[in-house]
PDB file of C-alpha atoms in Angstrom:
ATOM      1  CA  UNK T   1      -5.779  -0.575   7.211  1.00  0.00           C
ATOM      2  CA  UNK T   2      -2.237  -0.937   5.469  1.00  0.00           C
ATOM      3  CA  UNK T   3      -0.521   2.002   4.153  1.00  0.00           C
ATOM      4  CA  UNK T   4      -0.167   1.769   0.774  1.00  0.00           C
ATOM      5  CA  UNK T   5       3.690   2.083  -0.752  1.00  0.00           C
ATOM      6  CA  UNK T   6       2.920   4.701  -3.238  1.00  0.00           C
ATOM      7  CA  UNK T   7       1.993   8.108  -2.636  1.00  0.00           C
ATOM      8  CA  UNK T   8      -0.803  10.008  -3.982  1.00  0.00           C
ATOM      9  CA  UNK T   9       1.509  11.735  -6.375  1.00  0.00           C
ATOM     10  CA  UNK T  10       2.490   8.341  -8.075  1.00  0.00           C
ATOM     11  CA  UNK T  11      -0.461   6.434  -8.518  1.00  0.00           C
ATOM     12  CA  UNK T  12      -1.974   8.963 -11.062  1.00  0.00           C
ATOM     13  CA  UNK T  13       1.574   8.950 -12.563  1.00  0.00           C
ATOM     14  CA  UNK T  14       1.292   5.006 -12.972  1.00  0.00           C
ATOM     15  CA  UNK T  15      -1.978   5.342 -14.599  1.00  0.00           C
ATOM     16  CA  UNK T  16      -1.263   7.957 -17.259  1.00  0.00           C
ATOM     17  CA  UNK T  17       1.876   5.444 -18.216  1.00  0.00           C
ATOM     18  CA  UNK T  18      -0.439   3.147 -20.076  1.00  0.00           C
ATOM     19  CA  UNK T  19      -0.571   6.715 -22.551  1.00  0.00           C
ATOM     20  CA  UNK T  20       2.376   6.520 -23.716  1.00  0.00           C
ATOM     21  CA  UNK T  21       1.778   3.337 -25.459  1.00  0.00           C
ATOM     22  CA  UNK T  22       3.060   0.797 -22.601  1.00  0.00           C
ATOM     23  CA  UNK T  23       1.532  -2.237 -22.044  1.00  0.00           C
ATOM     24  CA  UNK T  24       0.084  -3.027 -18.635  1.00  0.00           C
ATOM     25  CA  UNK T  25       2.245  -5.654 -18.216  1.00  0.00           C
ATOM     26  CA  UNK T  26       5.580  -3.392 -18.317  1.00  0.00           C
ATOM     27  CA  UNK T  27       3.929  -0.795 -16.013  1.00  0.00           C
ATOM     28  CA  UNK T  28       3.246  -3.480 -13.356  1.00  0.00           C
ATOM     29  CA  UNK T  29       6.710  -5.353 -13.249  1.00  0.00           C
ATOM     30  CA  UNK T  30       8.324  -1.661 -13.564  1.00  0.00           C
ATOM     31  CA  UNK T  31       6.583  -0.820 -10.114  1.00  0.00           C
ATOM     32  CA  UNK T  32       5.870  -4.161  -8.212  1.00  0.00           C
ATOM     33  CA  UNK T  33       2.472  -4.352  -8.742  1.00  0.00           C
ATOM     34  CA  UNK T  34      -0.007  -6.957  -9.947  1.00  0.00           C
ATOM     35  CA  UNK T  35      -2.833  -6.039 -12.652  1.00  0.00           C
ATOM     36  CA  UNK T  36      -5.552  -6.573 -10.760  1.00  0.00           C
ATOM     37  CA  UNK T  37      -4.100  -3.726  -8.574  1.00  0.00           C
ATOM     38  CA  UNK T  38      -3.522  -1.802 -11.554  1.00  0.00           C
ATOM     39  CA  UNK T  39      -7.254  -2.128 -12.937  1.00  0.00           C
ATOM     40  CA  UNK T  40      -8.585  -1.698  -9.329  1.00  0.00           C
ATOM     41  CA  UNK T  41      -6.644   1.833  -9.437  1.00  0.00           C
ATOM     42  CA  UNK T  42      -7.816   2.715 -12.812  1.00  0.00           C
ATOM     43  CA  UNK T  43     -11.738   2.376 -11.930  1.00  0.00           C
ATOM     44  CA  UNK T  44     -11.083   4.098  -8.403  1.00  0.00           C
ATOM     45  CA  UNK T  45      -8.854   6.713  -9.479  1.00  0.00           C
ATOM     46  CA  UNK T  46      -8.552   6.685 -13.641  1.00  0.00           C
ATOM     47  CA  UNK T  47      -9.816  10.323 -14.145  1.00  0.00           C
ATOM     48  CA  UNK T  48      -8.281  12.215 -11.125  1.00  0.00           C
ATOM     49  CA  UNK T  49      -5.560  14.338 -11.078  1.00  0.00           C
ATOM     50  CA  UNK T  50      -2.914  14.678  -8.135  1.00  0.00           C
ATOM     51  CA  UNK T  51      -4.901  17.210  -6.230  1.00  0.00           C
ATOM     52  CA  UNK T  52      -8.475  15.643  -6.458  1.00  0.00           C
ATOM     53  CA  UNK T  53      -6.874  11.945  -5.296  1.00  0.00           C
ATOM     54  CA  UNK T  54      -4.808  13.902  -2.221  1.00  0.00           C
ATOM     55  CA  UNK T  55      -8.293  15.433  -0.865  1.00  0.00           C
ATOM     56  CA  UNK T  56      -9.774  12.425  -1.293  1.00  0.00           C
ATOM     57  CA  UNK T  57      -8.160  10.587   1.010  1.00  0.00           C
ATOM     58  CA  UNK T  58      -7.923  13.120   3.288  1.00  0.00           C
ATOM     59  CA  UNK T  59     -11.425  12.858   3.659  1.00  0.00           C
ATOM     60  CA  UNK T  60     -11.323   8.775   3.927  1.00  0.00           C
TER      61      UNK T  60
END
């Protein structure tokens, strides 16, 4: 499986950016990333917090 380029600090970081009223589109050319990656993120990982997505894939 390929590592991913983002940590499991910044991925909950990306998510809670579309808070603070920016558009989808700016999050994903700010970080590289399509929106299908973005929405895949949001249904795996939308209500976790640093600590619950790090011990989850520790157990994966």
């Amino acid at each position: 499986m390929k590592k991913s380029r983002f940590s499991e600090a910044q991925i909950p970081g990306i998510l809670r950016q579309q808070d603070q009223d920016q558009t989808v589109v700016q999050i994903c050319r700010e970080h590289g990333i399509s929106e299908p990656t973005f929405y895949a993120w949001k249904s795996k990982f939308g209500g976790m917090g640093v600590s619950e997505l790090q011990r989850l894939k520790h157990l994966e």
